[in-house]
Coordinates of C-alpha atoms in Angstrom, one line a residue:
X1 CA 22.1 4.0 18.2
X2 CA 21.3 -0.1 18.2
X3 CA 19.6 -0.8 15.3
X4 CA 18.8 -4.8 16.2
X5 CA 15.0 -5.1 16.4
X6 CA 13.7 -5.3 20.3
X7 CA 12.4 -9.0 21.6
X8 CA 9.0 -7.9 20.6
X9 CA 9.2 -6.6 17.3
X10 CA 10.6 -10.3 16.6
X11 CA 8.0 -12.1 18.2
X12 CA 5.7 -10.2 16.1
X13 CA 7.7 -11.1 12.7
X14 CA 8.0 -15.1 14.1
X15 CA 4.2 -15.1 15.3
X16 CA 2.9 -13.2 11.8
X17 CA 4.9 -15.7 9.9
X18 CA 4.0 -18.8 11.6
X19 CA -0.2 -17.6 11.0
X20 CA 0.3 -16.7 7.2
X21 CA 2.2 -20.5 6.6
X22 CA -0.3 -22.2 7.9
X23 CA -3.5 -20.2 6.9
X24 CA -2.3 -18.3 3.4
X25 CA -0.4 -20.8 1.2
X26 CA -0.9 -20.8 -2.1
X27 CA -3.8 -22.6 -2.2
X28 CA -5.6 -20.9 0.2
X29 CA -5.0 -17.4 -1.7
X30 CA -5.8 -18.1 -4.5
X31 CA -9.1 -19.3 -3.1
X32 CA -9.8 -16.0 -1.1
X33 CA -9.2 -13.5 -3.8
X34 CA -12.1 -15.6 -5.6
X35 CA -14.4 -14.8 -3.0
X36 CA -16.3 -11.6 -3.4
X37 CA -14.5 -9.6 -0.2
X38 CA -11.2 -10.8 -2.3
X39 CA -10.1 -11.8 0.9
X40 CA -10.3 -14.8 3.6
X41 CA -13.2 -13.0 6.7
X42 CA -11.3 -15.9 9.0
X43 CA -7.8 -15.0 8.2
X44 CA -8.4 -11.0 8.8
X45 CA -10.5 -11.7 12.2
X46 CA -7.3 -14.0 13.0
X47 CA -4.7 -11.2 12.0
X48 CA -7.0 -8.3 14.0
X49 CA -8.4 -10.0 17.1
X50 CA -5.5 -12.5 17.5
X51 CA -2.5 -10.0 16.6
X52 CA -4.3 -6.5 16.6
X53 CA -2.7 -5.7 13.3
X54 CA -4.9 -3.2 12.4
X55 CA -4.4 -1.1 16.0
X56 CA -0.5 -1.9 15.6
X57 CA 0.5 1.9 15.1
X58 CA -2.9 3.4 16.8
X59 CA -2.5 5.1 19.7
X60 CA -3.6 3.1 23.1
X61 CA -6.5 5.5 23.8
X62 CA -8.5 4.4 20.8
X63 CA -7.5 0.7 21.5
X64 CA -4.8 0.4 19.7
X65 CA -1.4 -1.6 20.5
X66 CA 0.9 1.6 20.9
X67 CA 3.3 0.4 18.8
X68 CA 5.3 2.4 16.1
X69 CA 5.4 2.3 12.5
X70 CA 8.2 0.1 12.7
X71 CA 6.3 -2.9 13.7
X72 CA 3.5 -2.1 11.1
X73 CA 6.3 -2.2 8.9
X74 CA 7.6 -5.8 10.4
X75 CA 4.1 -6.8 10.2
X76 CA 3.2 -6.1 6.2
X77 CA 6.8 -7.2 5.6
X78 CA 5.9 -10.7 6.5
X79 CA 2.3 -10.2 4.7
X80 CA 4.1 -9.0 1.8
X81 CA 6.3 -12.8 1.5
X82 CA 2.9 -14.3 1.7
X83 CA 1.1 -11.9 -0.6
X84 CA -1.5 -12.2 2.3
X85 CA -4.8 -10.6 0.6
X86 CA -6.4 -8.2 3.4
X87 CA -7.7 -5.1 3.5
X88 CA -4.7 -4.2 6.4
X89 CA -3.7 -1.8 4.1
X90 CA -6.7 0.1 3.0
X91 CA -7.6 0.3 6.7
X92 CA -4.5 0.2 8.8
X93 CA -1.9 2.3 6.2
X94 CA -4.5 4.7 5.2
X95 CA -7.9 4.7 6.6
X96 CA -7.1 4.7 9.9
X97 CA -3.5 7.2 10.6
X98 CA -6.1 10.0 8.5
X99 CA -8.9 9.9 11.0
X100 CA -6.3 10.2 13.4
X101 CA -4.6 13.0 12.0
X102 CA -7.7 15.3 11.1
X103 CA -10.4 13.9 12.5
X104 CA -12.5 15.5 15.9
X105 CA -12.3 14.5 18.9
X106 CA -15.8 12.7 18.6
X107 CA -14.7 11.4 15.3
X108 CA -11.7 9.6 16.5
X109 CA -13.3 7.7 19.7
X110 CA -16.0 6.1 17.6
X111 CA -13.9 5.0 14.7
X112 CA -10.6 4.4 15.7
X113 CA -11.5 1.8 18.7
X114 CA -13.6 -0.2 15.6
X115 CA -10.6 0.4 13.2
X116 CA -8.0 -0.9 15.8
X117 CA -10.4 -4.0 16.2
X118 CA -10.7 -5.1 12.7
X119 CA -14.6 -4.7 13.3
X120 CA -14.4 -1.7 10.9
X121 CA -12.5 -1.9 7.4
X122 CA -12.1 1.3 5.7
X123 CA -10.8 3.3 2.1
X124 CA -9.2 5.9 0.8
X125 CA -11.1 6.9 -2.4
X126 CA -9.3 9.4 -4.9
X127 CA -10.8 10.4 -8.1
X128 CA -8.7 8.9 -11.3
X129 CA -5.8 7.3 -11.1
X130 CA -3.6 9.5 -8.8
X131 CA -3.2 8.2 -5.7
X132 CA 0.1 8.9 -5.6
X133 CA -0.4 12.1 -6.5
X134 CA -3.0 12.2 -3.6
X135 CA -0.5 11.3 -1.1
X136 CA 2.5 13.2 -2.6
X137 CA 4.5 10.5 -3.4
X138 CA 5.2 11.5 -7.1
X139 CA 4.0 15.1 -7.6
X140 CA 2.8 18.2 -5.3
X141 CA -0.8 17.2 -3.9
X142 CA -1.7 20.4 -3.4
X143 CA -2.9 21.1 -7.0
X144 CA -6.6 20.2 -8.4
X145 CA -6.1 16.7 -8.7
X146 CA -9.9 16.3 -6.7
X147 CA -11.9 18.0 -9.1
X148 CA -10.6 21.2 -9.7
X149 CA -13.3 22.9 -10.6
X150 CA -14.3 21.1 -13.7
X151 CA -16.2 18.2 -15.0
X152 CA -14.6 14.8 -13.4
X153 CA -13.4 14.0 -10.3
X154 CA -15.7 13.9 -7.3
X155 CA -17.3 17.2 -6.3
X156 CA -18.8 18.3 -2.7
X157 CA -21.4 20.8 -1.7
X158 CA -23.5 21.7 1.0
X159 CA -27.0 21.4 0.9
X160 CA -29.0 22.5 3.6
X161 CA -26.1 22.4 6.2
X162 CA -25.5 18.3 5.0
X163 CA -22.4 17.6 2.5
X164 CA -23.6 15.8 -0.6
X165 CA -20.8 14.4 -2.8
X166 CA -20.9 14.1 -6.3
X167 CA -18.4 11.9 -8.7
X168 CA -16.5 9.0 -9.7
X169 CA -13.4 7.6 -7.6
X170 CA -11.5 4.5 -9.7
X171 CA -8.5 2.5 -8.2
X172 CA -9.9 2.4 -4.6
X173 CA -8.1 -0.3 -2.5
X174 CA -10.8 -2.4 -0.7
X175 CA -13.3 0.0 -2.0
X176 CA -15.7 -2.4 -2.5
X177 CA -16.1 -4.3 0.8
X178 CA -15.2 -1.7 3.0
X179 CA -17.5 -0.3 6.0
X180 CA -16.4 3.4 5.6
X181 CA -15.3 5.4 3.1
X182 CA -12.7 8.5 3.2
X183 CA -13.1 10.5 -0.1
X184 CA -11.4 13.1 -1.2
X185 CA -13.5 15.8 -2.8
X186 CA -13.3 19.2 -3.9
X187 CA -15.2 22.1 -2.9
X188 CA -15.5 26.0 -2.3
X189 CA -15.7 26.7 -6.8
X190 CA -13.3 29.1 -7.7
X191 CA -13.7 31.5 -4.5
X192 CA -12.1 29.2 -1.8
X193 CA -11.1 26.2 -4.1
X194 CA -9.5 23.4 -1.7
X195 CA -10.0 19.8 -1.0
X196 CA -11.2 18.0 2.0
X197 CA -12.1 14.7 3.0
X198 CA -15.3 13.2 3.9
X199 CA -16.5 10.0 5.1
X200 CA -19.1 8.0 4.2
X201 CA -20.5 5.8 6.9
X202 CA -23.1 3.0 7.5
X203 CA -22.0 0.9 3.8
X204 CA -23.1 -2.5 2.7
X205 CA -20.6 -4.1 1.6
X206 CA -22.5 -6.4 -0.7
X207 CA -22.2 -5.4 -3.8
X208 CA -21.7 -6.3 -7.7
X209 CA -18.2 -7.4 -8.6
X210 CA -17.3 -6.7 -11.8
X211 CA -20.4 -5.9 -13.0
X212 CA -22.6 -2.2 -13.4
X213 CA -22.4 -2.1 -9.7
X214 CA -25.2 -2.3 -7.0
X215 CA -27.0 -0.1 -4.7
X216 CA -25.7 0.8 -1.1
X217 CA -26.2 1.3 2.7
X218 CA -25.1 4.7 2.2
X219 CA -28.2 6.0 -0.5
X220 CA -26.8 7.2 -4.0
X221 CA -23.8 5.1 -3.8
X222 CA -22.9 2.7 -6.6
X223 CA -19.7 0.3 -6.3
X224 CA -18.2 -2.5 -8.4
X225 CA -15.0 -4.6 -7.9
X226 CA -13.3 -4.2 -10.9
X227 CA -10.9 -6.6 -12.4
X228 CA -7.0 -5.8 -11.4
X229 CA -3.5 -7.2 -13.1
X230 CA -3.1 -7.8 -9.1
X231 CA -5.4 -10.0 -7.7
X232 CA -3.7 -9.6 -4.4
X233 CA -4.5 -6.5 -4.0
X234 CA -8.8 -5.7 -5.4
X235 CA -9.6 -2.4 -6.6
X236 CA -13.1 -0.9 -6.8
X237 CA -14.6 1.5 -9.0
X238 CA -17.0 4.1 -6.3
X239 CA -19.6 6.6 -7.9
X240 CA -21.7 9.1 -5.6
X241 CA -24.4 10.0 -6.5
X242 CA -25.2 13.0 -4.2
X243 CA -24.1 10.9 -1.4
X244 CA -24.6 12.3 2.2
X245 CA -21.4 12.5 4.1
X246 CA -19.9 13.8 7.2
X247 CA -16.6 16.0 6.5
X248 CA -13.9 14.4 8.5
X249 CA -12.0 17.5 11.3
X250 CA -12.8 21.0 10.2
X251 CA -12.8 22.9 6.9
X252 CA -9.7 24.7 7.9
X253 CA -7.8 21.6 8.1
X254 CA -4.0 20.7 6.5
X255 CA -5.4 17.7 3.9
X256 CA -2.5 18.2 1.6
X257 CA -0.2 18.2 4.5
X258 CA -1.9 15.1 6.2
X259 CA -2.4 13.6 3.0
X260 CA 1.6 13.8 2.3
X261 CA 2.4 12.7 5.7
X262 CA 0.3 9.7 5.4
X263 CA 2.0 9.4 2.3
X264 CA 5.2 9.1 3.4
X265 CA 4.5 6.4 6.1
X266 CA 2.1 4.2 3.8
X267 CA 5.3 4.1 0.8
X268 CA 7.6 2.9 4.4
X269 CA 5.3 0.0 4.8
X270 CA 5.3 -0.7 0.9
X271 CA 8.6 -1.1 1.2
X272 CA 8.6 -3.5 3.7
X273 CA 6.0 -5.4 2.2
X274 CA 7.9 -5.3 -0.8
X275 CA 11.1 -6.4 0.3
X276 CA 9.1 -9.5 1.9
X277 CA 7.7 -10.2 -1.6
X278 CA 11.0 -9.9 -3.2
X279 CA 12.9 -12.2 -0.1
X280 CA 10.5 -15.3 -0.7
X281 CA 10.7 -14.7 -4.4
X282 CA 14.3 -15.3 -4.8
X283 CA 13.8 -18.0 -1.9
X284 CA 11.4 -20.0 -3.6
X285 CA 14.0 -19.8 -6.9
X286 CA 17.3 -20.7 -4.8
X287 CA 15.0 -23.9 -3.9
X288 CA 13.6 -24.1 -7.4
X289 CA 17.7 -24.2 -8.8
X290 CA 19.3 -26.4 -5.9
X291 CA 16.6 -29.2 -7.6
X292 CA 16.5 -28.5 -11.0
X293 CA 19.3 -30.3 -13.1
X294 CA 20.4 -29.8 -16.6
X295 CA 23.3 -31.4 -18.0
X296 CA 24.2 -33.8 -15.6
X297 CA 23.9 -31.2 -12.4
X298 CA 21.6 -28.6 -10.4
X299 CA 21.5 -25.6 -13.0
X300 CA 22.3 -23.7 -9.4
X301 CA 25.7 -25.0 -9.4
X302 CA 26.2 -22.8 -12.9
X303 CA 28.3 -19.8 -12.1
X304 CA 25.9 -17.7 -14.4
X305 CA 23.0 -18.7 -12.7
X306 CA 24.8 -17.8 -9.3
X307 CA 26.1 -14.4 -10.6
X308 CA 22.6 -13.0 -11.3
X309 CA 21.2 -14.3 -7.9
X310 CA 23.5 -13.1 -6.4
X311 CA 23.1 -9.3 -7.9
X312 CA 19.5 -10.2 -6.7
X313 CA 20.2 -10.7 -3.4
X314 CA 22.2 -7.7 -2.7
X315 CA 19.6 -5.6 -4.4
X316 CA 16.7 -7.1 -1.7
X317 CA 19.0 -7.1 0.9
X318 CA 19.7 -3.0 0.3
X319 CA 15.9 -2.7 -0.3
X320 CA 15.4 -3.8 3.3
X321 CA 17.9 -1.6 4.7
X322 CA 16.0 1.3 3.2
X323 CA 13.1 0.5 4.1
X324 CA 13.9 -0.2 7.5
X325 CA 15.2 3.5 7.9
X326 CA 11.9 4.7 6.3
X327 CA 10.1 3.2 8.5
X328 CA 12.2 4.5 11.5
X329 CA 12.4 7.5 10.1
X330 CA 8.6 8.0 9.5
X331 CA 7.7 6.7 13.1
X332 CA 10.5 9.3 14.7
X333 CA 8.6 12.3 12.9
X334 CA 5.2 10.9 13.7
X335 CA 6.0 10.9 17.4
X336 CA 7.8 14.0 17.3
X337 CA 5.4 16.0 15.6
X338 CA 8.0 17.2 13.6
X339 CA 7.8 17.5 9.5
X340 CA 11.6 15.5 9.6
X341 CA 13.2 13.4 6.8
X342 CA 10.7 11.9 4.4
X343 CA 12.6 8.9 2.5
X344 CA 9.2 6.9 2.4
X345 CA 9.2 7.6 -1.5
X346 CA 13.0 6.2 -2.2
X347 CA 12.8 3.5 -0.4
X348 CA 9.6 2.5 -2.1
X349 CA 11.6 3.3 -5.6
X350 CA 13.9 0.6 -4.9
X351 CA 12.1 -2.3 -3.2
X352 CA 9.7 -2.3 -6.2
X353 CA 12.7 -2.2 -8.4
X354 CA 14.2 -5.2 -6.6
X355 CA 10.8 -6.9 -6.5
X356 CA 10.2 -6.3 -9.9
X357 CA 14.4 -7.8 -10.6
X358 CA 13.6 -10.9 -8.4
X359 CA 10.0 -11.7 -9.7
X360 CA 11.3 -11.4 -13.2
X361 CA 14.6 -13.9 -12.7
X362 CA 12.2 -15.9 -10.8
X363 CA 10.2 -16.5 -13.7
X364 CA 13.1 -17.2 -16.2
X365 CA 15.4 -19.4 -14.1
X366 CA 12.2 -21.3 -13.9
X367 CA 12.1 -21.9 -17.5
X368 CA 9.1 -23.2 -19.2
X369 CA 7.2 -24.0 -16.1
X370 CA 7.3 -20.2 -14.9
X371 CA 6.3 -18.6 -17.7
X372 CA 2.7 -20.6 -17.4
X373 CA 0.5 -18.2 -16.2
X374 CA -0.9 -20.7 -13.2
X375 CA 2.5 -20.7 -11.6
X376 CA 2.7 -19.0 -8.5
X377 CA 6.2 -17.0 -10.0
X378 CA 3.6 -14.4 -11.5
X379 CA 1.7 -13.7 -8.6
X380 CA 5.1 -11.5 -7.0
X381 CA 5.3 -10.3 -10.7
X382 CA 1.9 -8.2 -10.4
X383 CA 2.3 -7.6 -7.1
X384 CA 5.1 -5.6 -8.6
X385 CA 3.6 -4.3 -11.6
X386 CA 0.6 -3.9 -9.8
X387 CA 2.2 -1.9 -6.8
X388 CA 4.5 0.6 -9.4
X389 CA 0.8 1.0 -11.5
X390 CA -0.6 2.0 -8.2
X391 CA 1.9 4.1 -6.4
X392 CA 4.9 5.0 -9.0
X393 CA 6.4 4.8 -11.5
X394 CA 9.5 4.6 -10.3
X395 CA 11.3 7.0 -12.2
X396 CA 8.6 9.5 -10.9
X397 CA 9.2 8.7 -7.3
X398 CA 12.5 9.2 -7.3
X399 CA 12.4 12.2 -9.8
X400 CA 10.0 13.9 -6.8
X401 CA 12.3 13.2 -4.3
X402 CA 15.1 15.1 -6.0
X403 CA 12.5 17.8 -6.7
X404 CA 12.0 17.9 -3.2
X405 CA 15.7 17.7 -2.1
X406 CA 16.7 20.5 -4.7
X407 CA 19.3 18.0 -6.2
X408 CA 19.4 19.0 -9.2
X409 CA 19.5 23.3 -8.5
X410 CA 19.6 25.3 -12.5
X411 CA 21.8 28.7 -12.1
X412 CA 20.8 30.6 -14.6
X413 CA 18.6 31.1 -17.2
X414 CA 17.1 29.2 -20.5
X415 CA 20.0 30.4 -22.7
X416 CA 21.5 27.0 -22.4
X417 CA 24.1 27.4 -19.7
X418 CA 25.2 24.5 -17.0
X419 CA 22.9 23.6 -14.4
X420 CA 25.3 23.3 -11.2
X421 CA 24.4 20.2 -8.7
X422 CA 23.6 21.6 -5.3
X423 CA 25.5 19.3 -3.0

């Protein structure tokens, strides 16, 4: 097996990189997540009609690039050392690889071609705050986490042979400028209780931000930007208000199954994009303690100050290995069409852990200039926080994955005897 990256999975890491310096420094994004969108229209037309990063893992028959989720993965890696605000990974990570996994033929060529384009942004809206219980990152997702049955969550019914949705989704990546909507809703009452997914088409994405939110394309839809400890990375807050919507494949469809898979791939990517973060956070200190002097000399010359980044750097550097494998790992099962290894959830465990390790030295070695909020050490700080909020803990993502694995087997019963480790 040769593990080096292919000439073309480099150019696309050299080409990403060289856009995002020149169009997404710090000034630049901290302007665009200030604008309503929360994102630069110029830099994401650049990023899908220049590079086709949103087709990057679509298939070539809905005008995609072919590629594997490997080079997605390259590709958010380098967005993640930028914090690059886009909505690449609403559409690309989990609009798009759904429509493609349950969608109908006649589903998949209209949306796919405009997804692949960038023409078309899209978002997964789950009700609450359980998206990665949604995409069974951290728990089972075949429970009632839609609706159940019960007041909350975002109900679905059909009326006259037309779905009407009804409910509240919070935490919706790019929920607020995004052309199409994929909502997870529950149906069928207690007789045939599941959940599907529906989309909602034809939305205007101007809207209120922050505010009581304002009337849509889509009639009976209400949507707000709300405010996020990640700028980065906008949320939305989505209410339907018997909203008319078009259920996305059949009603006999795998959602939990597709949902997980999804799941697995999207926390590959976040990896990636989290070991960028964490790679030009401890770059950006290594420059920051080569400069700074104290006593005479560069407080990087100090063998404390070496010793801790030093731990950093290995953690980042084994963050990257795992996530590398996800993402190899993920893209093997996805062209297999095999339900293989899933690792997308411990590899995500640990590049947020070593984000969150070199954000937080970053800030401290910086002394009193990085603890100012203005300073662009905290951005990579709520990326982290922001990112383990969204899709963690950590301790939960690795506790699922053990769940999963059967690490931790108990032989016998409650009466207090030894539970054995199944090796």
């Amino acid at each position: 097996m040769d593990a080096r990256f292919t000439a073309e999975q480099e150019e696309i890491r050299r080409t990403l990189r060289e856009l995002l310096l020149k169009r997404c420094g710090p000034e630049d994004l901290r302007a665009a997540v200030l604008t309503p969108a929360g994102y630069d229209p110029a830099l994401w037309e650049a990023l899908a009609r220049q590079l086709g990063l949103p087709g990057l893992a679509l298939p070539e028959v809905y005008g995609g690039v072919g590629c594997s989720v490997t080079e997605l993965a390259l590709a958010c890696e380098e967005s993640g050392r930028a914090l690059a605000p886009s909505p690449l990974l609403a559409t690309a990570v989990l609009g798009a690889p759904l429509v493609l996994a349950l969608g109908t033929g006649p589903q998949r060529a209209e949306l796919l071609p405009l997804l692949a384009s960038g023409e078309l942004t899209a978002a997964l809206a789950v009700p609450g705050a359980v998206l990665a219980t949604a995409l069974g990152l951290v728990g089972d997702n075949g429970g009632d986490w839609a609706g159940g049955g019960r007041a909350g969550g975002v109900q679905a019914r059909q009326v006259d042979g037309v779905w009407r949705l009804y409910g509240q989704a919070a935490q919706v990546l790019d929920g607020h400028s995004a052309g199409l909507l994929v909502v997870a809703a529950h149906t069928g009452g207690f007789a045939r209780s599941r959940t599907l997914l529906y989309l909602v088409r034809d939305v205007d994405v101007d809207v209120d931000v922050d505010g009581g939110g304002g009337g849509d394309g889509s009639a009976g839809l209400v949507r707000a930007r709300q405010t996020s400890l990640d700028e980065t990375r906008p949320q939305a807050r989505i209410e339907l208000r018997d909203v008319e919507a078009e259920l996305l494949g059949d009603e006999d469809a795998d959602v939990a199954g597709a949902l997980a898979g999804v799941g697995d791939m999207a926390a590959a990517v976040l990896a990636a994009e989290a070991v960028g973060a964490a790679d030009r956070a401890l770059e950006r200190t290594v420059e920051y303690v080569r400069q700074r002097e104290q006593f005479g000399r560069a407080i990087g010359s100090f063998q404390a100050v070496k010793h801790r980044l030093a731990d950093v750097y290995v953690e980042v550097q084994a963050a990257r290995s795992a996530a590398y494998y996800a993402a190899w790992a993920a893209g093997t099962d996805a062209a297999t069409g095999t339900g293989g290894e899933r690792v997308g959830g411990l590899a995500l465990a640990q590049a947020l852990e070593a984000l969150r390790r070199a954000a937080a030295e970053g800030i401290q070695l910086h002394g009193g200039i990085g603890f100012t909020w203005e300073h662009d050490a905290h951005l990579y700080f709520k990326r982290a926080a922001g990112d383990e909020s969204l899709f963690g803990p950590v301790h939960r993502l690795r506790g699922y994955a053990a769940e999963v694995a059967h690490l931790f087997d108990s032989r016998g019963g409650g009466d207090g005897s030894r539970a054995e480790v199944t090796v």
